[in-house]
Amino acid sequence: MVKRNILLNPGPATTTDTVKYAQVVPDICPREKDFTDLMSSIIQDLTEFVDTSGEYTAVIFGGSGTSAVEAVISSAAGKDSILIINNGAYGKRMCDIAEIYGLNFIEFKGTSYEPLDLYSLESVIKENSISHICIVHNETTTGLLNDIPAIGKICKKYNIMMIVDGVSSYGAIPINMKEMNITYLAGCSNKNLQAMPGVSFVIASKDALEQIKNISPRNLYLNLYLQYDYFKRTGQMRFTPPVQTIYSLAQAIKELKKEGLGNRYERYSASWRTLIKGLQELGLTYIVPVEHHSRLITSILEPDIEGYNFQDMHDYFYGKGFTIYPGKLDDCNSFRIANIGDITSQDIELFLKFLEAYLNSKKLC
Ligand SMILES: *Cc1c(COP(=O)(O)O)cnc(C)c1O
């Protein structure tokens, strides 16, 4: 048994021991058939979680979630404008990527605690020639769930491709690429998939991948088409993959299939309901209304108690094997609790007990 820590940060998440130990394998060169067969089956499984049509495939990179987001934005944008929806820190990150690559982009802003104004989004689309819309699915800043099906309908109407940062939604929130009209979806190993950090991927429409062949590459390692094409031709990764991490990912995929995607989201949702009920009982305020909530991460206003300090609260919890996470909002002081990973509502109940004890100890001083 490895010491079990409860990670309430938004990934890497708490993993099972079987996933941890799956990394311990005999050394192998990733160009061996045994390994390339494993890669092929991972690509198939990652695709099948979000697609049943056969029109999509997964393109894998060694790197954290941001590498998949950067790969797709830098590789798919052409000469026309892309529109990037920024309603939180992760939407802002996509703007930073577009800026660094010198892409032609329009930023569409929204707040991190209320749904997007789709009416004004549509008017911006009408006034400009836009090839792609980039949007975060679950805005990890607050847990605001962006309405991907609605944006997908708008994309269909105006013949726009949609790039979704699904890094914090993939593996929990049910996604159907074709029905939702998603062209590209970025994900990673270490959040709802409950695997180790180090693998990121883009689930992409094969048609779209063939089209971007003609865009001259803006990078080498993160180029989506080159990565896709090399694997398609050779069955191998272009560059050294994180071999042991991939073995643990295969085990994590097995465990997700066994649990079922719907059941996993239900388990996470049950933890979340326990969390918000407990927060209410403690008099704490969470930021996003429940009807727009992803139920995966909750942003909470810092308690109005003299002597409160996030680092002190963090250290208190860390000593008890729990990790909590700082906020990322500019206009108010908040902290975040994620309820993903191999945890249950019982772990959240224990967390709430400790939280109550911590807050009471502050009130007494
Ligand atoms: C976690 C996350 C990422 C990736 O962050 P890394 O630090 O690269 O792991 C990207 N987008 C969203 C929405 C995320 O939650």
PDB file of C-alpha atoms in Angstrom, residues 137-352:
ATOM      1  CA  HIS A 137     -15.617  23.021 -21.516  1.00  0.00           C
ATOM      2  CA  ASN A 138     -15.332  23.075 -17.711  1.00  0.00           C
ATOM      3  CA  GLU A 139     -13.680  26.409 -16.834  1.00  0.00           C
ATOM      4  CA  THR A 140     -11.482  25.175 -14.003  1.00  0.00           C
ATOM      5  CA  THR A 141     -11.202  28.695 -12.589  1.00  0.00           C
ATOM      6  CA  THR A 142     -14.633  28.334 -10.987  1.00  0.00           C
ATOM      7  CA  GLY A 143     -16.288  25.136 -12.265  1.00  0.00           C
ATOM      8  CA  LEU A 144     -18.481  27.029 -14.727  1.00  0.00           C
ATOM      9  CA  LEU A 145     -19.698  24.603 -17.382  1.00  0.00           C
ATOM     10  CA  ASN A 146     -19.783  26.196 -20.813  1.00  0.00           C
ATOM     11  CA  ASP A 147     -22.696  25.105 -22.972  1.00  0.00           C
ATOM     12  CA  ILE A 148     -20.835  23.114 -25.635  1.00  0.00           C
ATOM     13  CA  PRO A 149     -23.979  21.723 -27.347  1.00  0.00           C
ATOM     14  CA  ALA A 150     -25.313  25.280 -27.827  1.00  0.00           C
ATOM     15  CA  ILE A 151     -21.985  26.593 -29.139  1.00  0.00           C
ATOM     16  CA  GLY A 152     -21.808  23.510 -31.372  1.00  0.00           C
ATOM     17  CA  LYS A 153     -25.127  24.483 -32.952  1.00  0.00           C
ATOM     18  CA  ILE A 154     -23.841  27.992 -33.626  1.00  0.00           C
ATOM     19  CA  CYS A 155     -20.673  26.520 -35.163  1.00  0.00           C
ATOM     20  CA  LYS A 156     -22.756  24.302 -37.413  1.00  0.00           C
ATOM     21  CA  LYS A 157     -24.947  27.221 -38.510  1.00  0.00           C
ATOM     22  CA  TYR A 158     -21.939  29.353 -39.523  1.00  0.00           C
ATOM     23  CA  ASN A 159     -19.731  26.490 -40.722  1.00  0.00           C
ATOM     24  CA  ILE A 160     -17.104  27.040 -38.032  1.00  0.00           C
ATOM     25  CA  MET A 161     -14.868  24.365 -36.501  1.00  0.00           C
ATOM     26  CA  MET A 162     -14.885  24.062 -32.713  1.00  0.00           C
ATOM     27  CA  ILE A 163     -11.780  23.501 -30.615  1.00  0.00           C
ATOM     28  CA  VAL A 164     -12.678  22.460 -27.077  1.00  0.00           C
ATOM     29  CA  ASP A 165     -10.307  22.452 -24.125  1.00  0.00           C
ATOM     30  CA  GLY A 166     -11.803  19.429 -22.433  1.00  0.00           C
ATOM     31  CA  VAL A 167      -8.776  18.842 -20.218  1.00  0.00           C
ATOM     32  CA  SER A 168     -10.853  19.098 -17.046  1.00  0.00           C
ATOM     33  CA  SER A 169     -14.078  17.553 -18.409  1.00  0.00           C
ATOM     34  CA  TYR A 170     -12.865  14.554 -20.464  1.00  0.00           C
ATOM     35  CA  GLY A 171     -13.390  11.265 -18.659  1.00  0.00           C
ATOM     36  CA  ALA A 172     -16.209  12.570 -16.462  1.00  0.00           C
ATOM     37  CA  ILE A 173     -18.733  14.702 -18.340  1.00  0.00           C
ATOM     38  CA  PRO A 174     -20.260  12.712 -21.204  1.00  0.00           C
ATOM     39  CA  ILE A 175     -19.104  14.080 -24.572  1.00  0.00           C
ATOM     40  CA  ASN A 176     -20.176  13.056 -28.052  1.00  0.00           C
ATOM     41  CA  MET A 177     -17.859  14.694 -30.583  1.00  0.00           C
ATOM     42  CA  LYS A 178     -20.154  14.354 -33.543  1.00  0.00           C
ATOM     43  CA  GLU A 179     -23.441  15.239 -31.873  1.00  0.00           C
ATOM     44  CA  MET A 180     -21.881  18.253 -30.190  1.00  0.00           C
ATOM     45  CA  ASN A 181     -20.165  19.256 -33.454  1.00  0.00           C
ATOM     46  CA  ILE A 182     -16.705  19.320 -31.853  1.00  0.00           C
ATOM     47  CA  THR A 183     -13.799  19.206 -34.319  1.00  0.00           C
ATOM     48  CA  TYR A 184     -10.954  18.977 -31.798  1.00  0.00           C
ATOM     49  CA  LEU A 185     -10.985  18.111 -28.102  1.00  0.00           C
ATOM     50  CA  ALA A 186      -7.925  18.421 -25.858  1.00  0.00           C
ATOM     51  CA  GLY A 187      -7.520  16.113 -22.851  1.00  0.00           C
ATOM     52  CA  CYS A 188      -4.885  14.728 -20.513  1.00  0.00           C
ATOM     53  CA  SER A 189      -4.066  11.650 -18.448  1.00  0.00           C
ATOM     54  CA  ASN A 190      -3.991  13.074 -14.936  1.00  0.00           C
ATOM     55  CA  LYS A 191      -7.444  14.501 -14.271  1.00  0.00           C
ATOM     56  CA  ASN A 192     -10.686  12.524 -14.619  1.00  0.00           C
ATOM     57  CA  LEU A 193      -8.879   9.621 -16.266  1.00  0.00           C
ATOM     58  CA  GLN A 194      -7.189   9.132 -12.873  1.00  0.00           C
ATOM     59  CA  ALA A 195      -3.810   8.289 -14.402  1.00  0.00           C
ATOM     60  CA  MET A 196      -0.358   9.772 -13.896  1.00  0.00           C
ATOM     61  CA  PRO A 197       0.583  13.166 -15.369  1.00  0.00           C
ATOM     62  CA  GLY A 198       2.622  13.197 -18.575  1.00  0.00           C
ATOM     63  CA  VAL A 199       0.305  12.258 -21.430  1.00  0.00           C
ATOM     64  CA  SER A 200      -1.896  14.696 -23.305  1.00  0.00           C
ATOM     65  CA  PHE A 201      -4.002  14.101 -26.369  1.00  0.00           C
ATOM     66  CA  VAL A 202      -6.222  15.695 -28.956  1.00  0.00           C
ATOM     67  CA  ILE A 203      -9.281  13.820 -30.194  1.00  0.00           C
ATOM     68  CA  ALA A 204      -9.648  15.127 -33.722  1.00  0.00           C
ATOM     69  CA  SER A 205     -11.827  14.745 -36.757  1.00  0.00           C
ATOM     70  CA  LYS A 206      -9.814  12.765 -39.318  1.00  0.00           C
ATOM     71  CA  ASP A 207     -11.177  15.011 -42.094  1.00  0.00           C
ATOM     72  CA  ALA A 208      -9.974  18.107 -40.274  1.00  0.00           C
ATOM     73  CA  LEU A 209      -6.548  16.508 -39.737  1.00  0.00           C
ATOM     74  CA  GLU A 210      -6.221  15.875 -43.464  1.00  0.00           C
ATOM     75  CA  GLN A 211      -7.115  19.517 -44.134  1.00  0.00           C
ATOM     76  CA  ILE A 212      -4.453  20.992 -41.835  1.00  0.00           C
ATOM     77  CA  LYS A 213      -1.782  19.132 -43.783  1.00  0.00           C
ATOM     78  CA  ASN A 214      -1.502  22.238 -45.959  1.00  0.00           C
ATOM     79  CA  ILE A 215      -0.789  24.677 -43.128  1.00  0.00           C
ATOM     80  CA  SER A 216       2.935  25.120 -42.828  1.00  0.00           C
ATOM     81  CA  PRO A 217       4.016  23.934 -39.356  1.00  0.00           C
ATOM     82  CA  ARG A 218       4.593  26.611 -36.711  1.00  0.00           C
ATOM     83  CA  ASN A 219       6.376  24.143 -34.411  1.00  0.00           C
ATOM     84  CA  LEU A 220       8.018  20.741 -34.522  1.00  0.00           C
ATOM     85  CA  TYR A 221       7.175  18.775 -31.378  1.00  0.00           C
ATOM     86  CA  LEU A 222       3.619  20.004 -30.943  1.00  0.00           C
ATOM     87  CA  ASN A 223       2.515  19.876 -34.565  1.00  0.00           C
ATOM     88  CA  LEU A 224      -0.749  17.976 -34.660  1.00  0.00           C
ATOM     89  CA  TYR A 225      -0.630  16.897 -38.292  1.00  0.00           C
ATOM     90  CA  LEU A 226       2.974  15.679 -38.178  1.00  0.00           C
ATOM     91  CA  GLN A 227       2.251  13.710 -35.002  1.00  0.00           C
ATOM     92  CA  TYR A 228      -0.902  12.184 -36.505  1.00  0.00           C
ATOM     93  CA  ASP A 229       0.663  11.381 -39.845  1.00  0.00           C
ATOM     94  CA  TYR A 230       3.771   9.744 -38.369  1.00  0.00           C
ATOM     95  CA  PHE A 231       1.749   7.438 -36.153  1.00  0.00           C
ATOM     96  CA  LYS A 232      -0.623   6.605 -39.000  1.00  0.00           C
ATOM     97  CA  ARG A 233       2.263   5.646 -41.281  1.00  0.00           C
ATOM     98  CA  THR A 234       4.536   3.873 -38.794  1.00  0.00           C
ATOM     99  CA  GLY A 235       2.396   2.908 -35.786  1.00  0.00           C
ATOM    100  CA  GLN A 236       5.057   4.556 -33.646  1.00  0.00           C
ATOM    101  CA  MET A 237       5.326   7.808 -31.745  1.00  0.00           C
ATOM    102  CA  ARG A 238       7.506  10.432 -33.457  1.00  0.00           C
ATOM    103  CA  PHE A 239       9.470  11.175 -30.267  1.00  0.00           C
ATOM    104  CA  THR A 240      10.075   9.276 -27.022  1.00  0.00           C
ATOM    105  CA  PRO A 241       6.771   8.857 -25.197  1.00  0.00           C
ATOM    106  CA  PRO A 242       6.609   8.662 -21.370  1.00  0.00           C
ATOM    107  CA  VAL A 243       6.678   4.858 -21.516  1.00  0.00           C
ATOM    108  CA  GLN A 244       5.851   3.989 -17.889  1.00  0.00           C
ATOM    109  CA  THR A 245       3.177   6.690 -17.679  1.00  0.00           C
ATOM    110  CA  ILE A 246       1.542   5.115 -20.705  1.00  0.00           C
ATOM    111  CA  TYR A 247       1.394   1.723 -18.981  1.00  0.00           C
ATOM    112  CA  SER A 248      -0.360   3.344 -16.048  1.00  0.00           C
ATOM    113  CA  LEU A 249      -2.706   5.142 -18.446  1.00  0.00           C
ATOM    114  CA  ALA A 250      -3.661   1.793 -19.960  1.00  0.00           C
ATOM    115  CA  GLN A 251      -4.544   0.535 -16.460  1.00  0.00           C
ATOM    116  CA  ALA A 252      -6.512   3.725 -15.707  1.00  0.00           C
ATOM    117  CA  ILE A 253      -8.469   3.307 -18.957  1.00  0.00           C
ATOM    118  CA  LYS A 254      -9.281  -0.261 -17.945  1.00  0.00           C
ATOM    119  CA  GLU A 255     -10.585   1.024 -14.610  1.00  0.00           C
ATOM    120  CA  LEU A 256     -12.670   3.758 -16.269  1.00  0.00           C
ATOM    121  CA  LYS A 257     -14.235   1.215 -18.624  1.00  0.00           C
ATOM    122  CA  LYS A 258     -15.010  -1.028 -15.670  1.00  0.00           C
ATOM    123  CA  GLU A 259     -16.616   1.785 -13.670  1.00  0.00           C
ATOM    124  CA  GLY A 260     -18.330   3.259 -16.739  1.00  0.00           C
ATOM    125  CA  LEU A 261     -18.150   6.922 -17.708  1.00  0.00           C
ATOM    126  CA  GLY A 262     -21.696   7.633 -16.548  1.00  0.00           C
ATOM    127  CA  ASN A 263     -21.017   6.034 -13.153  1.00  0.00           C
ATOM    128  CA  ARG A 264     -17.797   7.954 -12.765  1.00  0.00           C
ATOM    129  CA  TYR A 265     -19.584  11.261 -13.328  1.00  0.00           C
ATOM    130  CA  GLU A 266     -22.275  10.131 -10.904  1.00  0.00           C
ATOM    131  CA  ARG A 267     -19.650   9.298  -8.244  1.00  0.00           C
ATOM    132  CA  TYR A 268     -18.024  12.704  -8.743  1.00  0.00           C
ATOM    133  CA  SER A 269     -21.443  14.399  -8.650  1.00  0.00           C
ATOM    134  CA  ALA A 270     -22.304  12.661  -5.383  1.00  0.00           C
ATOM    135  CA  SER A 271     -19.055  13.973  -3.859  1.00  0.00           C
ATOM    136  CA  TRP A 272     -19.876  17.435  -5.155  1.00  0.00           C
ATOM    137  CA  ARG A 273     -23.381  17.399  -3.681  1.00  0.00           C
ATOM    138  CA  THR A 274     -21.902  16.382  -0.326  1.00  0.00           C
ATOM    139  CA  LEU A 275     -19.411  19.224  -0.668  1.00  0.00           C
ATOM    140  CA  ILE A 276     -21.843  22.039  -1.438  1.00  0.00           C
ATOM    141  CA  LYS A 277     -24.305  20.878   1.216  1.00  0.00           C
ATOM    142  CA  GLY A 278     -21.492  20.936   3.781  1.00  0.00           C
ATOM    143  CA  LEU A 279     -20.269  24.338   2.633  1.00  0.00           C
ATOM    144  CA  GLN A 280     -23.763  25.759   3.026  1.00  0.00           C
ATOM    145  CA  GLU A 281     -23.998  24.324   6.534  1.00  0.00           C
ATOM    146  CA  LEU A 282     -20.705  26.015   7.386  1.00  0.00           C
ATOM    147  CA  GLY A 283     -21.993  29.319   6.008  1.00  0.00           C
ATOM    148  CA  LEU A 284     -19.524  29.392   3.118  1.00  0.00           C
ATOM    149  CA  THR A 285     -20.437  30.740  -0.334  1.00  0.00           C
ATOM    150  CA  TYR A 286     -19.601  29.057  -3.637  1.00  0.00           C
ATOM    151  CA  ILE A 287     -19.480  31.137  -6.767  1.00  0.00           C
ATOM    152  CA  VAL A 288     -21.185  29.353  -9.668  1.00  0.00           C
ATOM    153  CA  PRO A 289     -24.950  28.629  -9.503  1.00  0.00           C
ATOM    154  CA  VAL A 290     -25.695  24.892  -9.408  1.00  0.00           C
ATOM    155  CA  GLU A 291     -27.490  24.846 -12.766  1.00  0.00           C
ATOM    156  CA  HIS A 292     -24.322  25.998 -14.574  1.00  0.00           C
ATOM    157  CA  HIS A 293     -21.924  23.979 -12.468  1.00  0.00           C
ATOM    158  CA  SER A 294     -19.632  21.265 -13.819  1.00  0.00           C
ATOM    159  CA  ARG A 295     -19.821  19.483 -10.436  1.00  0.00           C
ATOM    160  CA  LEU A 296     -16.091  18.782 -10.689  1.00  0.00           C
ATOM    161  CA  ILE A 297     -14.457  21.803  -9.081  1.00  0.00           C
ATOM    162  CA  THR A 298     -15.931  24.441  -6.802  1.00  0.00           C
ATOM    163  CA  SER A 299     -14.683  27.942  -6.225  1.00  0.00           C
ATOM    164  CA  ILE A 300     -15.472  29.179  -2.717  1.00  0.00           C
ATOM    165  CA  LEU A 301     -15.246  32.668  -1.219  1.00  0.00           C
ATOM    166  CA  GLU A 302     -12.657  32.873   1.524  1.00  0.00           C
ATOM    167  CA  PRO A 303     -14.309  32.891   4.965  1.00  0.00           C
ATOM    168  CA  ASP A 304     -14.630  36.274   6.596  1.00  0.00           C
ATOM    169  CA  ILE A 305     -12.750  35.323   9.749  1.00  0.00           C
ATOM    170  CA  GLU A 306      -9.989  37.267  11.376  1.00  0.00           C
ATOM    171  CA  GLY A 307      -6.687  35.445  11.079  1.00  0.00           C
ATOM    172  CA  TYR A 308      -7.791  33.446   8.052  1.00  0.00           C
ATOM    173  CA  ASN A 309      -4.998  32.806   5.612  1.00  0.00           C
ATOM    174  CA  PHE A 310      -5.041  30.338   2.721  1.00  0.00           C
ATOM    175  CA  GLN A 311      -1.498  29.074   3.249  1.00  0.00           C
ATOM    176  CA  ASP A 312      -2.201  28.339   6.917  1.00  0.00           C
ATOM    177  CA  MET A 313      -5.384  26.424   6.010  1.00  0.00           C
ATOM    178  CA  HIS A 314      -3.517  24.594   3.247  1.00  0.00           C
ATOM    179  CA  ASP A 315      -0.785  23.516   5.666  1.00  0.00           C
ATOM    180  CA  TYR A 316      -3.353  22.333   8.222  1.00  0.00           C
ATOM    181  CA  PHE A 317      -4.984  20.116   5.598  1.00  0.00           C
ATOM    182  CA  TYR A 318      -1.698  18.968   4.092  1.00  0.00           C
ATOM    183  CA  GLY A 319      -0.720  17.614   7.491  1.00  0.00           C
ATOM    184  CA  LYS A 320      -3.878  15.528   7.414  1.00  0.00           C
ATOM    185  CA  GLY A 321      -3.232  14.140   3.923  1.00  0.00           C
ATOM    186  CA  PHE A 322      -5.588  16.519   2.064  1.00  0.00           C
ATOM    187  CA  THR A 323      -4.498  19.012  -0.577  1.00  0.00           C
ATOM    188  CA  ILE A 324      -6.648  22.088  -1.215  1.00  0.00           C
ATOM    189  CA  TYR A 325      -6.078  24.622  -3.962  1.00  0.00           C
ATOM    190  CA  PRO A 326      -5.821  28.421  -4.160  1.00  0.00           C
ATOM    191  CA  GLY A 327      -8.305  30.514  -6.148  1.00  0.00           C
ATOM    192  CA  LYS A 328      -7.692  32.073  -9.532  1.00  0.00           C
ATOM    193  CA  LEU A 329     -10.170  34.945  -9.626  1.00  0.00           C
ATOM    194  CA  ASP A 330      -8.978  38.521 -10.029  1.00  0.00           C
ATOM    195  CA  ASP A 331     -11.928  40.277  -8.442  1.00  0.00           C
ATOM    196  CA  CYS A 332     -12.470  38.298  -5.222  1.00  0.00           C
ATOM    197  CA  ASN A 333     -10.542  36.118  -2.791  1.00  0.00           C
ATOM    198  CA  SER A 334     -11.409  32.500  -3.249  1.00  0.00           C
ATOM    199  CA  PHE A 335     -10.062  28.979  -2.869  1.00  0.00           C
ATOM    200  CA  ARG A 336     -10.904  25.849  -4.821  1.00  0.00           C
ATOM    201  CA  ILE A 337     -11.932  22.303  -4.011  1.00  0.00           C
ATOM    202  CA  ALA A 338     -11.968  19.707  -6.771  1.00  0.00           C
ATOM    203  CA  ASN A 339     -13.814  16.425  -6.254  1.00  0.00           C
ATOM    204  CA  ILE A 340     -12.227  14.311  -8.991  1.00  0.00           C
ATOM    205  CA  GLY A 341      -9.983  11.259  -8.707  1.00  0.00           C
ATOM    206  CA  ASP A 342     -10.281   7.996  -6.808  1.00  0.00           C
ATOM    207  CA  ILE A 343     -12.240   9.505  -3.913  1.00  0.00           C
ATOM    208  CA  THR A 344     -15.812   9.244  -2.656  1.00  0.00           C
ATOM    209  CA  SER A 345     -18.317  11.328  -0.697  1.00  0.00           C
ATOM    210  CA  GLN A 346     -16.916   9.783   2.510  1.00  0.00           C
ATOM    211  CA  ASP A 347     -13.592  11.501   1.830  1.00  0.00           C
ATOM    212  CA  ILE A 348     -15.453  14.773   1.271  1.00  0.00           C
ATOM    213  CA  GLU A 349     -17.348  14.270   4.545  1.00  0.00           C
ATOM    214  CA  LEU A 350     -14.052  13.864   6.363  1.00  0.00           C
ATOM    215  CA  PHE A 351     -12.716  16.970   4.628  1.00  0.00           C
ATOM    216  CA  LEU A 352     -15.777  18.936   5.789  1.00  0.00           C
TER     217      LEU A 352
END
